[in-house]
Tab-separated table of N, CA, C and O in Angstrom:
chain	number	residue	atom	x	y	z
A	1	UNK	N	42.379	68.818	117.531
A	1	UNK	CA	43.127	68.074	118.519
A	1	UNK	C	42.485	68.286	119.893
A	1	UNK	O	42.194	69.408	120.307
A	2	UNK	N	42.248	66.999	120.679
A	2	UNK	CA	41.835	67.438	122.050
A	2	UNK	C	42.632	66.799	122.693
A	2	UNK	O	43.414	66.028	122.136
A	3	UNK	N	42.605	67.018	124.279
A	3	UNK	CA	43.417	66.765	125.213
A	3	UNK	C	43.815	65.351	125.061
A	3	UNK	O	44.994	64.999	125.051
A	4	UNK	N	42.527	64.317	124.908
A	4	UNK	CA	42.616	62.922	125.094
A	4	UNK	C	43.978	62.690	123.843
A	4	UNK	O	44.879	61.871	124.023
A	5	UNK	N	43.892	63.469	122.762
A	5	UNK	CA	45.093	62.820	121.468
A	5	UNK	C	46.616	63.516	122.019
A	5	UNK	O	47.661	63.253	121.425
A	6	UNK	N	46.579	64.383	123.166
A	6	UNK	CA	47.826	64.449	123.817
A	6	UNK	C	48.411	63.276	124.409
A	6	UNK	O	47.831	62.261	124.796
A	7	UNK	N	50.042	63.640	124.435
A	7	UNK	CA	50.740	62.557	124.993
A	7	UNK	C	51.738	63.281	125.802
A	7	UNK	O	52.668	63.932	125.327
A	8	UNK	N	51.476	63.120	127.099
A	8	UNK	CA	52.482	63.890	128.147
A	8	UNK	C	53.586	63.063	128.014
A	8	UNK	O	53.288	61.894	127.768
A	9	UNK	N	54.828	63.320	128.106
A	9	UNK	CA	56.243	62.852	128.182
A	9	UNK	C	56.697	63.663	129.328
A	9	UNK	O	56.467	64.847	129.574
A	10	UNK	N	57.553	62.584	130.134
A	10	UNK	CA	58.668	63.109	131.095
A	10	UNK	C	59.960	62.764	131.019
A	10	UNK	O	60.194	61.562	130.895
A	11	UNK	N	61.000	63.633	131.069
A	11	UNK	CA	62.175	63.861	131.282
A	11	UNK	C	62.795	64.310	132.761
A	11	UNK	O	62.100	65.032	133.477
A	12	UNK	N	64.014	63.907	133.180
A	12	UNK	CA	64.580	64.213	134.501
A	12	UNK	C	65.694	64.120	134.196
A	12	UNK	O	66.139	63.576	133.186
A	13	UNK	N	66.370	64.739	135.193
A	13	UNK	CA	67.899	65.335	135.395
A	13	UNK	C	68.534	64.912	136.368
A	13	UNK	O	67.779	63.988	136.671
A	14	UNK	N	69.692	64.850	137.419
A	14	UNK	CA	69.590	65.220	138.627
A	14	UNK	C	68.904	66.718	138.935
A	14	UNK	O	68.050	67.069	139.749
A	15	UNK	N	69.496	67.283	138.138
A	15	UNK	CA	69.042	68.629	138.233
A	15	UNK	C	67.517	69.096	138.470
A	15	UNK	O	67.137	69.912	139.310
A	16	UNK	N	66.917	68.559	137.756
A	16	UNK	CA	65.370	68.739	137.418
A	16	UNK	C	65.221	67.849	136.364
A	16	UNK	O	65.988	67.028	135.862
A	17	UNK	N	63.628	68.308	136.040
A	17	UNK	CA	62.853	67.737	134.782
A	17	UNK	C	62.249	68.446	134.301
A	17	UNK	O	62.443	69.659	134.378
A	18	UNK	N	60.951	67.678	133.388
A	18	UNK	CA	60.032	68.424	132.863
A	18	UNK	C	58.797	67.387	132.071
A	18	UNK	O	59.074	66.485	131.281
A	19	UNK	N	57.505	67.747	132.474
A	19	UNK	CA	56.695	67.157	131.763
A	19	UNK	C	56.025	68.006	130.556
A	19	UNK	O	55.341	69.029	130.576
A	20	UNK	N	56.447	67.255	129.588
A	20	UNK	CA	56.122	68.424	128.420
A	20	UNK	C	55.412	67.438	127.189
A	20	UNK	O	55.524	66.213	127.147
A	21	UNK	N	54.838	68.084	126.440
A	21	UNK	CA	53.962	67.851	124.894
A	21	UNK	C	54.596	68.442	123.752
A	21	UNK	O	54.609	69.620	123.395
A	22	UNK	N	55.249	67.176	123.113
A	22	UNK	CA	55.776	67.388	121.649
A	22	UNK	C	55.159	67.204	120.813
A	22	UNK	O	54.486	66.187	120.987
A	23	UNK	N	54.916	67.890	119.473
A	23	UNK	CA	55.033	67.354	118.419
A	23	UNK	C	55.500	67.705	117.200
A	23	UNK	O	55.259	68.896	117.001
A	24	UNK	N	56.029	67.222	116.351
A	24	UNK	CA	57.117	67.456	114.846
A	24	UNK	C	57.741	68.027	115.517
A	24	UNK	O	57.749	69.232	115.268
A	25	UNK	N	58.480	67.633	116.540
A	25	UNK	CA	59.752	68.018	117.177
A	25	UNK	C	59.752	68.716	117.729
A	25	UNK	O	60.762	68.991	118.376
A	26	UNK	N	58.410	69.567	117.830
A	26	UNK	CA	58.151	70.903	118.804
A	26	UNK	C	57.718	70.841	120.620
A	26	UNK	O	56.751	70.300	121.157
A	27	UNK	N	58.593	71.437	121.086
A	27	UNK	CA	57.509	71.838	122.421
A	27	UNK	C	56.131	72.575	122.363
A	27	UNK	O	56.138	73.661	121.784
A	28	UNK	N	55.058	72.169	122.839
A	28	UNK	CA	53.977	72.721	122.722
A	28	UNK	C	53.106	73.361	124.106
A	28	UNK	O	52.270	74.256	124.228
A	29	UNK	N	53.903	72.214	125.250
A	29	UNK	CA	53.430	72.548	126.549
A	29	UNK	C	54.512	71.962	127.501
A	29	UNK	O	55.140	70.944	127.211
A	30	UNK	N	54.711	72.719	128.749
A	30	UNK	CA	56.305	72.234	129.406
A	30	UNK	C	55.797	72.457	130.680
A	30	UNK	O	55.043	73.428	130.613
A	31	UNK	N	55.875	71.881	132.150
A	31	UNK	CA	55.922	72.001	133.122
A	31	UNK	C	57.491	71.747	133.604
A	31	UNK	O	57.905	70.618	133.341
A	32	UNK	N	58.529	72.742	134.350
A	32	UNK	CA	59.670	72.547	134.653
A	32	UNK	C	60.078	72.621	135.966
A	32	UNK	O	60.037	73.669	136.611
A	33	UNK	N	60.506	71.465	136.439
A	33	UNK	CA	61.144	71.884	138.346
A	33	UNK	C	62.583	71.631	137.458
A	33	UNK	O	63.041	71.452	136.330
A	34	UNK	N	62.938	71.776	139.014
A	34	UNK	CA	64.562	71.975	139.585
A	34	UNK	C	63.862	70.804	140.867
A	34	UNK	O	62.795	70.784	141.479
A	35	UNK	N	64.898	70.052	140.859
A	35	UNK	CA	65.610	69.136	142.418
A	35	UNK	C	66.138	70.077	143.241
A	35	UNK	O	67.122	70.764	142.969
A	36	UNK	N	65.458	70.125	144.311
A	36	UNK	CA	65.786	70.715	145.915
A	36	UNK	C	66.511	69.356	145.932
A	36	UNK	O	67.657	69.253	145.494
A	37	UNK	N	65.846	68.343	146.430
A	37	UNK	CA	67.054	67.622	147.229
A	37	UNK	C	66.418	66.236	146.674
A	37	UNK	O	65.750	66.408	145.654
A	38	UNK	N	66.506	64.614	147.236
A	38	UNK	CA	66.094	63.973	146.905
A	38	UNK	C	64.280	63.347	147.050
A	38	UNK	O	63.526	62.513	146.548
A	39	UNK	N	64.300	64.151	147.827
A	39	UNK	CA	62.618	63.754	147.878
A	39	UNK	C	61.777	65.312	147.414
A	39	UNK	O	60.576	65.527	147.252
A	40	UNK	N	62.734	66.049	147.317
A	40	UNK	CA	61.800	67.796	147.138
A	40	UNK	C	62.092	68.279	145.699
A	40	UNK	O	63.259	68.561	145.429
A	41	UNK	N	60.862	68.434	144.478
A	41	UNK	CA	61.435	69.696	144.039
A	41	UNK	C	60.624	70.624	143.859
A	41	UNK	O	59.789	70.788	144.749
A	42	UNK	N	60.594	71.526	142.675
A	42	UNK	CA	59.893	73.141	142.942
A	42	UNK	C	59.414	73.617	141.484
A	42	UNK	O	60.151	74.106	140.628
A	43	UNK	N	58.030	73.376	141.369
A	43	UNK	CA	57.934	73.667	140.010
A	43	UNK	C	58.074	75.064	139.849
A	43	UNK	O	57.501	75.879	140.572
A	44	UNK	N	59.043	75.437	138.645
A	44	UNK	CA	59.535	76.860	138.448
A	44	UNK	C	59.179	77.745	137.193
A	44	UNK	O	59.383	78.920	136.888
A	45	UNK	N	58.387	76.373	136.437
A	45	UNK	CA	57.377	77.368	135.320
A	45	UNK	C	56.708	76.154	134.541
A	45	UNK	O	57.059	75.001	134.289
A	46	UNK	N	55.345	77.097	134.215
A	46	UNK	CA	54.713	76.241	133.163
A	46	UNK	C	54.093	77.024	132.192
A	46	UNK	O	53.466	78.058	132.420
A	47	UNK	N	54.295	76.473	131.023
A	47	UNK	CA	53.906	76.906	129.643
A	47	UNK	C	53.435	76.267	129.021
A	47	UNK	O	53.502	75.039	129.078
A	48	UNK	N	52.541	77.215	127.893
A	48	UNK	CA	51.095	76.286	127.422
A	48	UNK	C	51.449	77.188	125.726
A	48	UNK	O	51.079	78.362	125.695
A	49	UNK	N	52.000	76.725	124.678
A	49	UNK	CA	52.042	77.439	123.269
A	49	UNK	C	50.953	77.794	122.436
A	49	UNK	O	50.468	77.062	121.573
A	50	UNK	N	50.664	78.692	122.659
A	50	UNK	CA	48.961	79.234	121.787
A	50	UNK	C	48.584	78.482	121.012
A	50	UNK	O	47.378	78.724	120.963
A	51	UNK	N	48.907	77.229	119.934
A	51	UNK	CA	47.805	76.229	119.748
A	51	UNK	C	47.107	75.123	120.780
A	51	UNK	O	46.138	74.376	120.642
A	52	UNK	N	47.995	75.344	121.825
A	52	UNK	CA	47.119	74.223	122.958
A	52	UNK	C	45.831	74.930	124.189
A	52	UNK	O	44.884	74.522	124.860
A	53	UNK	N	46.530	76.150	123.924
A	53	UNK	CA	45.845	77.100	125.357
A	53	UNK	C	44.445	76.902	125.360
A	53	UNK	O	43.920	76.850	124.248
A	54	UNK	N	43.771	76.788	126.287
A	54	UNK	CA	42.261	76.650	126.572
A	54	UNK	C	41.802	75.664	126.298
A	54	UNK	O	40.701	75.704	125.749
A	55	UNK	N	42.405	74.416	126.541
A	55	UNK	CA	42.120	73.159	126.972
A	55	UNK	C	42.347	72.638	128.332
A	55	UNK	O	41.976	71.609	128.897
A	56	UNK	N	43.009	73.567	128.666
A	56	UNK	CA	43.498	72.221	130.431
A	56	UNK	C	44.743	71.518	129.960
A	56	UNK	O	44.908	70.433	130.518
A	57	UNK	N	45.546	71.808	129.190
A	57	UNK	CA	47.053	71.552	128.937
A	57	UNK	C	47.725	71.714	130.170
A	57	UNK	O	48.242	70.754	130.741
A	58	UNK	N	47.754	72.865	130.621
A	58	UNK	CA	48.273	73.360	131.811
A	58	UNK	C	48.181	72.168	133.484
A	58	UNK	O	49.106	71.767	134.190
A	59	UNK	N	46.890	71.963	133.582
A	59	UNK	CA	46.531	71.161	134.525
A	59	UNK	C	46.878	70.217	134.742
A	59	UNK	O	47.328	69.696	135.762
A	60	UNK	N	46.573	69.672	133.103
A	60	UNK	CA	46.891	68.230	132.637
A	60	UNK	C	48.019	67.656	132.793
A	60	UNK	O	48.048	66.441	132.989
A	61	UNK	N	49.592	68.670	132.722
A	61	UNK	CA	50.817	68.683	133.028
A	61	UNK	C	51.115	68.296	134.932
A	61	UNK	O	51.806	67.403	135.421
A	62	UNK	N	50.050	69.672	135.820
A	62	UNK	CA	50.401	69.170	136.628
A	62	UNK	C	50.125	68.197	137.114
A	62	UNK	O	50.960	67.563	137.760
A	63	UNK	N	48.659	67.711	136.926
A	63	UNK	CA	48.151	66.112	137.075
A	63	UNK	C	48.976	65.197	136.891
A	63	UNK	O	48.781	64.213	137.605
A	64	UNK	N	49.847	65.139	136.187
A	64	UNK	CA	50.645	63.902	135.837
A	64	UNK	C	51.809	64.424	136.634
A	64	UNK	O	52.427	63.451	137.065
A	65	UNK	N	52.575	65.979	137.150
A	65	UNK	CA	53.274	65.868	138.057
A	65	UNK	C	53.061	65.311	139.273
A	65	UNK	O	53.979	64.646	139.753
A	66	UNK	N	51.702	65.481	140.083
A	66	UNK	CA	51.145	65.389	141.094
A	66	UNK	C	51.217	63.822	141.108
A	66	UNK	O	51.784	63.321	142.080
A	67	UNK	N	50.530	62.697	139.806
A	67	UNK	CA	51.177	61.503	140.093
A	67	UNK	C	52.021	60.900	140.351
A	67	UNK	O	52.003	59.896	141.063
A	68	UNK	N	53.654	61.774	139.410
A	68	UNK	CA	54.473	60.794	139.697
A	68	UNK	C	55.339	61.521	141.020
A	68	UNK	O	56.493	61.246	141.349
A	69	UNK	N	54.533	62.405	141.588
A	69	UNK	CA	55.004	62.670	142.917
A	69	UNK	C	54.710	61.743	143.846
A	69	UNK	O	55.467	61.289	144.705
A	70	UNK	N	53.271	61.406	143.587
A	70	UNK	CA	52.731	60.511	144.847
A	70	UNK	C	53.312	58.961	144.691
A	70	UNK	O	53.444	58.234	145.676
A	71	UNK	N	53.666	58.512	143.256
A	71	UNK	CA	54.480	57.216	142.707
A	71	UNK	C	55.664	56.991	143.446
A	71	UNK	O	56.016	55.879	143.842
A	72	UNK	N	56.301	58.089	143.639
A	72	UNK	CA	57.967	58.382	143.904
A	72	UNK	C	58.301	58.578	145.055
A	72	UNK	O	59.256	58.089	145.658
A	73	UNK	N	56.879	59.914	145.712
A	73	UNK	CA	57.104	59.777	147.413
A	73	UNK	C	57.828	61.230	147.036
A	73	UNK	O	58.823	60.578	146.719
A	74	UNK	N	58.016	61.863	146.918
A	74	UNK	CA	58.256	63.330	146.032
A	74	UNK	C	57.350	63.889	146.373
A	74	UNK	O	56.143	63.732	146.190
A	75	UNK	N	58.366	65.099	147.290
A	75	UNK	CA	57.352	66.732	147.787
A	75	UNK	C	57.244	67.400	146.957
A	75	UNK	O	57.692	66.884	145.933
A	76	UNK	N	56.633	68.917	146.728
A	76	UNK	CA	56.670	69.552	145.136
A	76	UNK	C	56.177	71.174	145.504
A	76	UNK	O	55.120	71.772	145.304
A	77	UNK	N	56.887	71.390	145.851
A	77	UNK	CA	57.108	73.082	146.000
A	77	UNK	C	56.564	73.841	144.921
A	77	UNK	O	56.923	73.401	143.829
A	78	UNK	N	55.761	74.908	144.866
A	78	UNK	CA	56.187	75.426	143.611
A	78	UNK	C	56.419	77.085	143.318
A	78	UNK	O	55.629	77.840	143.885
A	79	UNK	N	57.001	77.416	142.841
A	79	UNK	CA	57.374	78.829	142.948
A	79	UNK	C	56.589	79.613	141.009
A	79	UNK	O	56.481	80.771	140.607
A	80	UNK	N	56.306	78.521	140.481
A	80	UNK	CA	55.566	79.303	139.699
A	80	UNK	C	54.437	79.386	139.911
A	80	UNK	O	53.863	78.457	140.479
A	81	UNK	N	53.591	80.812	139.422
A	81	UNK	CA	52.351	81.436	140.073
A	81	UNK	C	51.224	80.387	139.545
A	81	UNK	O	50.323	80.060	140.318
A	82	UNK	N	51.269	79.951	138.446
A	82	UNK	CA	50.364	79.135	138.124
A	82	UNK	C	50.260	77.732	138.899
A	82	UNK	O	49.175	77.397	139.376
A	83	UNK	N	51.325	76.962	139.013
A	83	UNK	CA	51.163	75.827	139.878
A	83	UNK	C	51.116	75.872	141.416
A	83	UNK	O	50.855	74.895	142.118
A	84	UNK	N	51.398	77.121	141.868
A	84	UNK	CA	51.189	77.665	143.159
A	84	UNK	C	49.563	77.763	143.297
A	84	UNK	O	48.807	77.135	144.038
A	85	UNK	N	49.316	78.685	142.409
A	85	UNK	CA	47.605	78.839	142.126
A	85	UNK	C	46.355	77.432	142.452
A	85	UNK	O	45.320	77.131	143.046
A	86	UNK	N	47.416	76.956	141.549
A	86	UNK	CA	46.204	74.940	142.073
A	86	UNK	C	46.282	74.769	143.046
A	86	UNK	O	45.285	74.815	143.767
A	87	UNK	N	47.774	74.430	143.622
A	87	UNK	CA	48.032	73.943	145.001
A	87	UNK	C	46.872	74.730	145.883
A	87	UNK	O	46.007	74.248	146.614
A	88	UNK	N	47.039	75.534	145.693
A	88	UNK	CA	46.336	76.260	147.180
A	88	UNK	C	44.831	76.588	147.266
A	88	UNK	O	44.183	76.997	148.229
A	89	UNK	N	44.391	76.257	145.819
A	89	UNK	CA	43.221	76.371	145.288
A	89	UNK	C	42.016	74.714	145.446
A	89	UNK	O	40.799	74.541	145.395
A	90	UNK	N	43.310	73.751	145.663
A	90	UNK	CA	42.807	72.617	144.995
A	90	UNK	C	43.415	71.499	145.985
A	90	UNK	O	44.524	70.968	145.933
A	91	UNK	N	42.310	71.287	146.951
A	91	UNK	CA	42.937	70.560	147.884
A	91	UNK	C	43.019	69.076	147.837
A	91	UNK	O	43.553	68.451	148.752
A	92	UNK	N	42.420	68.402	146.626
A	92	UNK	CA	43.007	66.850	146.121
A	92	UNK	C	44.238	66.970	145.558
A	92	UNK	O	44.541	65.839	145.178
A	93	UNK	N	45.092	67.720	145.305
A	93	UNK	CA	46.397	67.423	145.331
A	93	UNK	C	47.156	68.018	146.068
A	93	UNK	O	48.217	68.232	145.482
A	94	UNK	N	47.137	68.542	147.462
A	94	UNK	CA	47.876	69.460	148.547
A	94	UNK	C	48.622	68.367	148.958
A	94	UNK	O	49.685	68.607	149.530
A	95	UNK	N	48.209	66.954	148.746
A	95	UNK	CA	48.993	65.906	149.649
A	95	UNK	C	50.638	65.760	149.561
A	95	UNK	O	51.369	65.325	150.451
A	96	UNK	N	51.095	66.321	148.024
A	96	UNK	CA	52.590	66.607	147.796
A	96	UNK	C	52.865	67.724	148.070
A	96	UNK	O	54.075	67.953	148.060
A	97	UNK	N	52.211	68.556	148.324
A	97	UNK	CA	52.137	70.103	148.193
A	97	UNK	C	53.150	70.289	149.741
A	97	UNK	O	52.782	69.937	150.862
A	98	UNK	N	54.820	71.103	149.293
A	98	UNK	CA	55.139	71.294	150.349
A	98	UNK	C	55.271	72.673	150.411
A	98	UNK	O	56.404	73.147	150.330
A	99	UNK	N	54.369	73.354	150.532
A	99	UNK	CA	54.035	74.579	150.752
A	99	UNK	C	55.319	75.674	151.144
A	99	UNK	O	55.072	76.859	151.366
């Protein structure tokens, strides 16, 4: 399996969401915020399930957060160490980045 035969799915809440990778019903990879408010939220963890790890699963999740931030007009905080890590690492997507 490589990245390209992944299929990111998103879910939302008021509460929050999550962009995550199923399959046979399983979670395999999950990026999760919480809603600060209507234009802010805060990614608060991301997980990658040891058959996906060491592909860019991880990235790949926030990439598609980082889009439908910039789609939506959505700031994106993040308090987990890993998506904190890009942000500050990776300045083509700082543009949602509300630090």
């Amino acid at each position: 399996m490589t990245a390209d035969d992944l299929t990111i799915q998103h879910e939302e809440t008021a509460a929050g969401g999550a962009f995550f990778i199923e399959q046979s019903a399983k979670r395999l990879a999950e990026l999760a915020y919480r809603r600060v408010d209507a234009k802010l939220v805060d990614i608060k963890h991301t997980e990658v399930k040891e058959e996906l790890r060491g592909r860019g699963v991880a990235r790949l999740l926030l990439d598609r957060a980082v889009g439908w931030a910039r789609e939506s007009g959505t700031r994106v905080a993040a308090t987990c160490p890993y998506a904190k890590a890009q942000f500050e690492k990776d300045a083509s997507i700082r543009d949602v980045y509300a630090a």
